[in-house]
Coordinates of C-alpha atoms and ligand atoms in Angstrom, one line a residue:
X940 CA 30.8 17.0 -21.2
X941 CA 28.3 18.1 -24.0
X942 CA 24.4 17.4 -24.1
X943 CA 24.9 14.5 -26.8
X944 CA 27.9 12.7 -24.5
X945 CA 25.8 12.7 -21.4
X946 CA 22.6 11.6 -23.5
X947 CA 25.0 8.8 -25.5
X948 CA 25.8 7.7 -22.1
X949 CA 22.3 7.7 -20.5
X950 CA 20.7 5.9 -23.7
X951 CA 23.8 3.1 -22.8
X952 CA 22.3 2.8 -19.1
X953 CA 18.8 2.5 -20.4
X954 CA 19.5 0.2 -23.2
X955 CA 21.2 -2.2 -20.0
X956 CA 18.1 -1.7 -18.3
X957 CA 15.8 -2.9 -20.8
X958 CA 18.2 -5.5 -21.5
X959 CA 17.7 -7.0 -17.9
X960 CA 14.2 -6.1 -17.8
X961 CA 13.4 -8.2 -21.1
X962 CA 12.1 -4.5 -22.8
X963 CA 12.4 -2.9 -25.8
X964 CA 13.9 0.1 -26.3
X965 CA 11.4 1.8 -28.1
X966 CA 8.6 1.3 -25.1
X967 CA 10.4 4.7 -23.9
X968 CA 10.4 8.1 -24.4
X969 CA 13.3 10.0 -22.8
X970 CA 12.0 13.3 -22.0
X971 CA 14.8 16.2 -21.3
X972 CA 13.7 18.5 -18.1
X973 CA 14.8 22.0 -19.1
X974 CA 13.8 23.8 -15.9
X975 CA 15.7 26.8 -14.9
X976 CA 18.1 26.1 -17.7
X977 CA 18.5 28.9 -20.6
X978 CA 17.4 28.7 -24.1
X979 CA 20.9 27.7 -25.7
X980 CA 20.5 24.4 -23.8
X981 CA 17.0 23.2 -25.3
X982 CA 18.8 23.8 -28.3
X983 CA 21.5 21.8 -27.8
X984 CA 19.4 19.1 -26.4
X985 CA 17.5 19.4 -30.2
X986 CA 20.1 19.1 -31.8
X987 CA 21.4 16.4 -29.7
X988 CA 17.9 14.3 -31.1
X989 CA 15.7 15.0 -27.7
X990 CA 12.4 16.1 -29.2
X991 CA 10.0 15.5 -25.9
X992 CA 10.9 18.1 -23.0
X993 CA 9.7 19.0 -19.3
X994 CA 9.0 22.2 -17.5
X995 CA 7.8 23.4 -14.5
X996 CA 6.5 26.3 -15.0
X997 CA 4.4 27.8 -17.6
X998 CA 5.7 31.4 -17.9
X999 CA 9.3 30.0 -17.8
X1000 CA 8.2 27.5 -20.6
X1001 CA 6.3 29.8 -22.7
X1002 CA 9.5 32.5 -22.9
X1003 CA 11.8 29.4 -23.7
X1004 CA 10.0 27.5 -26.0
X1005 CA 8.0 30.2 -28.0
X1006 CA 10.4 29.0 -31.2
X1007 CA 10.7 25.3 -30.4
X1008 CA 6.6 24.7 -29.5
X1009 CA 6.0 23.6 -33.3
X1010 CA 8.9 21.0 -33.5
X1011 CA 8.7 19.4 -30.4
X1012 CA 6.3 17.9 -27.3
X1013 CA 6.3 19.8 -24.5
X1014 CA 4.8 18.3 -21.0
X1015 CA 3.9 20.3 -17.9
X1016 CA 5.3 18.4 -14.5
X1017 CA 5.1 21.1 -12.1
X1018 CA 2.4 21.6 -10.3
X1019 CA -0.2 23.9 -12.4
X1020 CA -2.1 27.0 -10.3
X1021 CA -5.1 27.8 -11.4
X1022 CA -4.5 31.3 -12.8
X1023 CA -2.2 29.5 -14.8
X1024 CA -4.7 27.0 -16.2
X1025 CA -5.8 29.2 -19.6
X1026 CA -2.4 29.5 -20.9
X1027 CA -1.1 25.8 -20.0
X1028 CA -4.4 24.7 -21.8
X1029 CA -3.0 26.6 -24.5
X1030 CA 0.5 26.1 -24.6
X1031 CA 1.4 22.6 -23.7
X1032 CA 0.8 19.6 -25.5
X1033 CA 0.2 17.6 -22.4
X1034 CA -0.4 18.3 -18.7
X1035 CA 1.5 15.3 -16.2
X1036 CA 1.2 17.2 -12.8
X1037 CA -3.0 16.8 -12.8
X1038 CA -3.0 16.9 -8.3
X1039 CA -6.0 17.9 -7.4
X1040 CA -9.7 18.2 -9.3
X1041 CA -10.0 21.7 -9.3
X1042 CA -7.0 22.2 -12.2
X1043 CA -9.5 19.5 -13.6
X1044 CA -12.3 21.6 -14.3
X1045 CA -9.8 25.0 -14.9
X1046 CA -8.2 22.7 -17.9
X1047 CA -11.3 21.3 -19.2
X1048 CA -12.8 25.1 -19.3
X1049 CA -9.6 27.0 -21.3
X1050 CA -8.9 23.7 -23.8
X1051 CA -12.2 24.4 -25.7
X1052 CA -10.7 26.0 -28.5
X1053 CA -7.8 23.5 -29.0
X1054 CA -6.9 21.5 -32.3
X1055 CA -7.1 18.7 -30.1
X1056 CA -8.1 17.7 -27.0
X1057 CA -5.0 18.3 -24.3
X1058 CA -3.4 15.2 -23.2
X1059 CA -3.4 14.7 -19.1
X1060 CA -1.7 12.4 -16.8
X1061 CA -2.8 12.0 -12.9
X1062 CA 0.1 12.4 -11.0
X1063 CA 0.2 10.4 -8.0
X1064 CA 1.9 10.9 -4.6
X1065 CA 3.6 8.2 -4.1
X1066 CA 6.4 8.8 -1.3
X1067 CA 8.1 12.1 -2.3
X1068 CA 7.4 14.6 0.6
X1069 CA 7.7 17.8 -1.0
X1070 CA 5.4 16.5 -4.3
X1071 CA 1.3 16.9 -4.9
X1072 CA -0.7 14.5 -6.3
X1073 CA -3.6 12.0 -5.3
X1074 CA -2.8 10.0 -2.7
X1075 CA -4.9 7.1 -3.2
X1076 CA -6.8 5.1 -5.6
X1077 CA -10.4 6.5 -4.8
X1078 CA -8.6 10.2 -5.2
X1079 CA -7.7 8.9 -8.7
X1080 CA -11.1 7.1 -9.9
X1081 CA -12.8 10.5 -9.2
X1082 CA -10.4 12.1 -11.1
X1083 CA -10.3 9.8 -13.4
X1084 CA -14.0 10.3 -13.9
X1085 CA -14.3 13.6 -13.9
X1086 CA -11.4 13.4 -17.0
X1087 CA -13.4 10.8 -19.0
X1088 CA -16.4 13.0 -19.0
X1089 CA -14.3 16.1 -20.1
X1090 CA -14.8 16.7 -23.6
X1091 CA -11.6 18.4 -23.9
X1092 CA -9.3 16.4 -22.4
X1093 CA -7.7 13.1 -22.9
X1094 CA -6.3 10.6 -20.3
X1095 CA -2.8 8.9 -21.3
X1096 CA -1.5 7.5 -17.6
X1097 CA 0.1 8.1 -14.4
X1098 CA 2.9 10.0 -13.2
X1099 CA 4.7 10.0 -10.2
X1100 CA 8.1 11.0 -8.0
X1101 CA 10.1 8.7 -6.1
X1102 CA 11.5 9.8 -2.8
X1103 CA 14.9 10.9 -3.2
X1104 CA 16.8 8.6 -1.3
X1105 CA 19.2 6.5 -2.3
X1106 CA 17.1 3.0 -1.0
X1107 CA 16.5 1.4 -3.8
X1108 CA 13.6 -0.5 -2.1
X1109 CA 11.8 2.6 -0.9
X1110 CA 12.4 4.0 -4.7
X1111 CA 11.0 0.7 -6.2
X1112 CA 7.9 0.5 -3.8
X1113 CA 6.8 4.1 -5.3
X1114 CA 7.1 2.6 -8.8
X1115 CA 5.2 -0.3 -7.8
X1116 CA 2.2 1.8 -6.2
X1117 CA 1.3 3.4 -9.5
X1118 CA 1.9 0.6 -11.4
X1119 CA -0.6 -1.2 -9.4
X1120 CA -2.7 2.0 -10.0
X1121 CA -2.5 1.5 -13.5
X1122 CA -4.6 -2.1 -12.9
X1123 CA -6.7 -0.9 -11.2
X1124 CA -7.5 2.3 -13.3
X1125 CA -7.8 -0.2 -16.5
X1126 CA -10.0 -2.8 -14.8
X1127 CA -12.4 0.2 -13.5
X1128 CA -12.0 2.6 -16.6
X1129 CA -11.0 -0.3 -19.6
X1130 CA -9.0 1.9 -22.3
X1131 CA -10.2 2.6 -26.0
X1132 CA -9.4 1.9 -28.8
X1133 CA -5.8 3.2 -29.9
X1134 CA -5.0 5.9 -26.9
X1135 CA -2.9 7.8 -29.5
X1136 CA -5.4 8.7 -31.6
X1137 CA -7.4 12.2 -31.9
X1138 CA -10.6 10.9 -31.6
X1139 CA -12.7 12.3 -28.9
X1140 CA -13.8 9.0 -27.4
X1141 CA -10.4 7.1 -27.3
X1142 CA -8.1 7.2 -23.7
X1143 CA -5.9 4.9 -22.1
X1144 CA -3.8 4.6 -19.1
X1145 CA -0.6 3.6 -20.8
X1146 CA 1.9 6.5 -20.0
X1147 CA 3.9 5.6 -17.0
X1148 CA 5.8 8.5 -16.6
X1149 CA 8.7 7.9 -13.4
X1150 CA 11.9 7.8 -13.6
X1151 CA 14.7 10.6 -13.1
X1152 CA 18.4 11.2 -13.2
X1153 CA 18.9 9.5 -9.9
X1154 CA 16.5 6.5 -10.2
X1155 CA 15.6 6.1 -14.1
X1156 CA 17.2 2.6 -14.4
X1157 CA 15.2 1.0 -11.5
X1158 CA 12.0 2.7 -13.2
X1159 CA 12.9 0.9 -16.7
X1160 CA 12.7 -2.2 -14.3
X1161 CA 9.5 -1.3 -12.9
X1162 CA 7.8 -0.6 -16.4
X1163 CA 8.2 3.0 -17.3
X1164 CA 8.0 4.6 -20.3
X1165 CA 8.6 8.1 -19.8
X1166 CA 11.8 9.1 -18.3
X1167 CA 11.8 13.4 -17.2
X1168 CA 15.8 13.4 -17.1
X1169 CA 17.3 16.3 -16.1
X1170 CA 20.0 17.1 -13.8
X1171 CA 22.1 14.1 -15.6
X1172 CA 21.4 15.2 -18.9
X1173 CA 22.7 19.2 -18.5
X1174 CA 25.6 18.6 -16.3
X1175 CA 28.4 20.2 -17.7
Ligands
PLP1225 C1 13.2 18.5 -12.0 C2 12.2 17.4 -12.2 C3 12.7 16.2 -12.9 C4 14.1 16.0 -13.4 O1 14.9 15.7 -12.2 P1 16.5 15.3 -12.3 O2 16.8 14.7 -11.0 O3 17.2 16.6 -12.6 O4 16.6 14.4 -13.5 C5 11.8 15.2 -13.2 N1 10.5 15.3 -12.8 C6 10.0 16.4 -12.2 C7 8.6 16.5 -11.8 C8 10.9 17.4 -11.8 O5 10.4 18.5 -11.2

């Protein structure tokens, strides 16, 4: 199977999904997760139309996508350490695996010299025993504060990691806890404006980034609107 027959299949199951959710397609961006895989395959992925990728690392993602970085979004979702911080600032166009304060501050320091301010979600832990992130909503309002008085960085949403199980209820109840820290986040923090924008002042929590190869459909269903597909996009 090539990149564009797995990717023609997974737009078919997320199409369903949205059908049964009542969504529209266009709420969601599929992102391709390119860790560990070579160069040749974030080209074929390109070429395949994916133009929003994933990485874990930032020395892996700064050898792989040296050539692609002008033509495409690339996101952060592994956890950041904090010698790290200056180049990720640098490099990526937004940072999803924000886990603790302290990559807060590192971020907000090494993204004074950017265009534009660096896009951030708060990842939150949600069930997933091996992932970071804050584990409840007063972890997230002070990290949500501390973002919103960071000059350089911009709030977008929430990501998160099911546990991989196969129990769809236990999968759906990790959906639901971020979603319901989305409410909460707007009704504390109310969003500005147009969240898309460049403008200093403007944020919002719209991002909902969950959702992977194993449990991407029940996350349309739960309100996502950024997949990280890997595994089932690169299988050969
Ligand atoms: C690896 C990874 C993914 C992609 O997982 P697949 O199961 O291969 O689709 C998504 N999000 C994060 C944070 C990851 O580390």
């Amino acid at each position: 199977m090539s990149i564009a027959e797995n990717l023609a299949q997974i737009e078919d199951r997320i199409q369903r999904a949205c059908n049964s959710a009542g969504r529209k397609r266009e709420e969601i961006t599929l992102m391709g997760v390119t860790k560990f895989l070579p160069v040749v395959k974030v080209e074929e992925a390109y070429q395949a139309g994916i133009r929003c990728f994933g990485e874990s690392r930032v020395k892996e993602a700064m050898e792989k996508f040296e050539s692609f970085k002008s033509r495409v979004q690339l996101h952060l979702i592994g956890s950041l350490q904090r010698n790290k911080a200056k180049s990720a600032a640098c490099f990526f166009n937004c940072i999803q695996s924000i886990d603790r304060e302290e990559i807060i501050t590192e971020l907000e320091k090494h993204s004074a010299g950017r265009e534009h301010p660096l896009e951030v979600l708060l990842e939150m832990h949600t069930g997933e025993e091996s992932k970071n992130g804050f584990a409840d909503l007063d972890g997230l309002f002070r990290a949500a504060q501390m973002v919103l008085d960071s000059a350089n960085l911009k709030v977008r949403g929430l990501m998160t990691m099911a546990p991989f199980t196969q129990d769809t209820a236990l999968i759906r109840k990790s959906f639901r806890q971020i979603v319901n820290a989305q409410k909460e986040l707007e009704r504390r923090f109310p969003p500005k404006e147009n969240g898309k924008c460049h403008s200093c002042e403007c944020f919002s929590w719209e991002c909902l980034s969950m959702g992977m190869s194993n449990d991407f459909e029940i996350a349309v269903e739960e309100g996502s609107t950024m997949l990280r597909i890997g595994s089932l996009l690169f299988k050969e």
